[in-house]
């Protein structure tokens, strides 16, 4: 069964260009509940750890430099079929290939400065959320769509 959470980063560039508000509006308009959110500045080590799966890629060092170039917004998003639906909402990694109306089509500058990250699987959504958020920083909704207290 498809999971209920995904994890996103609004990346430097999108933050610097004041796109946090418009991006979050697109996300909530698409039916996602924001279960956790904060603005942070990554260290090089944290960025390396987060993106360790790409360590062997030719763009890895550039990606790390970009991700530490300014503050980012990290968020846990909740919705039925969250991972797949969010990837549709953000569009292709390369903004030139992203469908019109997707977040990357609207706000990304390049493959590297592509405005947002979205988890690629339920397992990674859980791992990535846990990397940034403690149990006291997550507020999921119940079956009546009421926001609940902090929980894991
Ligand atoms: P993201 O969804 O955060 O996951 C890995 C990131 O690596 C990706 O978005 C892009 O920002 C970046 N990336 C992927 N391919 C390239 C590439 N060819 N050149 C530069 N950056 C890339």
PDB file of N, CA, C and O and ligand atoms in Angstrom, residues 11 51 54 59 63 93 104 111-112 114 116-118, ligand 1:
ATOM      1  N   UNK A  11      14.974  24.353  -2.002  1.00  0.00           N
ATOM      2  CA  UNK A  11      16.435  24.486  -2.066  1.00  0.00           C
ATOM      3  C   UNK A  11      16.886  25.947  -2.096  1.00  0.00           C
ATOM      4  O   UNK A  11      16.097  26.848  -2.417  1.00  0.00           O
ATOM      5  N   UNK A  51      22.895  13.347   0.782  1.00  0.00           N
ATOM      6  CA  UNK A  51      22.953  12.963  -0.634  1.00  0.00           C
ATOM      7  C   UNK A  51      23.981  11.846  -0.887  1.00  0.00           C
ATOM      8  O   UNK A  51      24.436  11.700  -2.013  1.00  0.00           O
ATOM      9  N   UNK A  54      24.389   9.697  -3.993  1.00  0.00           N
ATOM     10  CA  UNK A  54      24.914  10.267  -5.244  1.00  0.00           C
ATOM     11  C   UNK A  54      26.431  10.498  -5.203  1.00  0.00           C
ATOM     12  O   UNK A  54      26.977  11.151  -6.095  1.00  0.00           O
ATOM     13  N   UNK A  59      28.354  15.002 -10.631  1.00  0.00           N
ATOM     14  CA  UNK A  59      27.851  16.297 -10.166  1.00  0.00           C
ATOM     15  C   UNK A  59      27.830  16.424  -8.644  1.00  0.00           C
ATOM     16  O   UNK A  59      27.368  17.432  -8.115  1.00  0.00           O
ATOM     17  N   UNK A  63      26.746  19.643  -6.391  1.00  0.00           N
ATOM     18  CA  UNK A  63      25.452  19.543  -5.692  1.00  0.00           C
ATOM     19  C   UNK A  63      25.623  19.948  -4.224  1.00  0.00           C
ATOM     20  O   UNK A  63      24.823  20.714  -3.682  1.00  0.00           O
ATOM     21  N   UNK A  93      13.208  16.189 -12.960  1.00  0.00           N
ATOM     22  CA  UNK A  93      14.408  16.763 -12.310  1.00  0.00           C
ATOM     23  C   UNK A  93      14.965  17.922 -13.131  1.00  0.00           C
ATOM     24  O   UNK A  93      15.430  18.917 -12.574  1.00  0.00           O
ATOM     25  N   UNK A 104       8.786  22.584 -10.553  1.00  0.00           N
ATOM     26  CA  UNK A 104      10.102  22.802 -11.172  1.00  0.00           C
ATOM     27  C   UNK A 104       9.981  23.610 -12.461  1.00  0.00           C
ATOM     28  O   UNK A 104      10.840  24.435 -12.765  1.00  0.00           O
ATOM     29  N   UNK A 111      19.063  21.936 -13.718  1.00  0.00           N
ATOM     30  CA  UNK A 111      18.971  20.600 -13.095  1.00  0.00           C
ATOM     31  C   UNK A 111      19.471  20.672 -11.656  1.00  0.00           C
ATOM     32  O   UNK A 111      18.922  20.033 -10.759  1.00  0.00           O
ATOM     33  N   UNK A 112      20.524  21.430 -11.442  1.00  0.00           N
ATOM     34  CA  UNK A 112      21.079  21.538 -10.083  1.00  0.00           C
ATOM     35  C   UNK A 112      20.200  22.438  -9.204  1.00  0.00           C
ATOM     36  O   UNK A 112      19.791  22.039  -8.124  1.00  0.00           O
ATOM     37  N   UNK A 114      17.148  23.114  -8.947  1.00  0.00           N
ATOM     38  CA  UNK A 114      15.833  22.686  -9.449  1.00  0.00           C
ATOM     39  C   UNK A 114      14.703  22.896  -8.434  1.00  0.00           C
ATOM     40  O   UNK A 114      13.728  22.161  -8.417  1.00  0.00           O
ATOM     41  N   UNK A 116      13.187  22.238  -5.812  1.00  0.00           N
ATOM     42  CA  UNK A 116      12.737  21.345  -4.734  1.00  0.00           C
ATOM     43  C   UNK A 116      13.293  19.932  -4.895  1.00  0.00           C
ATOM     44  O   UNK A 116      13.603  19.483  -6.004  1.00  0.00           O
ATOM     45  N   UNK A 117      13.394  19.260  -3.766  1.00  0.00           N
ATOM     46  CA  UNK A 117      13.684  17.826  -3.733  1.00  0.00           C
ATOM     47  C   UNK A 117      12.407  17.117  -3.321  1.00  0.00           C
ATOM     48  O   UNK A 117      11.626  17.649  -2.537  1.00  0.00           O
ATOM     49  N   UNK A 118      12.200  15.919  -3.829  1.00  0.00           N
ATOM     50  CA  UNK A 118      11.088  15.072  -3.369  1.00  0.00           C
ATOM     51  C   UNK A 118      11.579  13.643  -3.237  1.00  0.00           C
ATOM     52  O   UNK A 118      12.306  13.151  -4.109  1.00  0.00           O
TER      53      UNK A 118
HETATM   54  P1  LIG B   1      17.114  15.966  -6.058  1.00  0.00           P
HETATM   55  O1  LIG B   1      15.710  15.505  -6.260  1.00  0.00           O
HETATM   56  O2  LIG B   1      17.388  16.800  -4.857  1.00  0.00           O
HETATM   57  O3  LIG B   1      18.067  14.682  -6.002  1.00  0.00           O
HETATM   58  C1  LIG B   1      19.422  14.725  -6.391  1.00  0.00           C
HETATM   59  C2  LIG B   1      19.806  16.009  -7.014  1.00  0.00           C
HETATM   60  O4  LIG B   1      20.983  15.982  -7.810  1.00  0.00           O
HETATM   61  C3  LIG B   1      18.731  16.418  -8.015  1.00  0.00           C
HETATM   62  O5  LIG B   1      17.560  16.786  -7.341  1.00  0.00           O
HETATM   63  C4  LIG B   1      19.422  17.517  -8.789  1.00  0.00           C
HETATM   64  O6  LIG B   1      19.356  18.761  -8.136  1.00  0.00           O
HETATM   65  C5  LIG B   1      20.873  17.028  -8.760  1.00  0.00           C
HETATM   66  N1  LIG B   1      21.250  16.526 -10.083  1.00  0.00           N
HETATM   67  C6  LIG B   1      20.760  15.443 -10.720  1.00  0.00           C
HETATM   68  N2  LIG B   1      21.348  15.296 -11.924  1.00  0.00           N
HETATM   69  C7  LIG B   1      22.218  16.331 -12.057  1.00  0.00           C
HETATM   70  C8  LIG B   1      23.113  16.737 -13.069  1.00  0.00           C
HETATM   71  N3  LIG B   1      23.229  16.042 -14.204  1.00  0.00           N
HETATM   72  N4  LIG B   1      23.859  17.842 -12.855  1.00  0.00           N
HETATM   73  C9  LIG B   1      23.753  18.537 -11.701  1.00  0.00           C
HETATM   74  N5  LIG B   1      22.906  18.191 -10.684  1.00  0.00           N
HETATM   75  C10 LIG B   1      22.146  17.102 -10.870  1.00  0.00           C
END
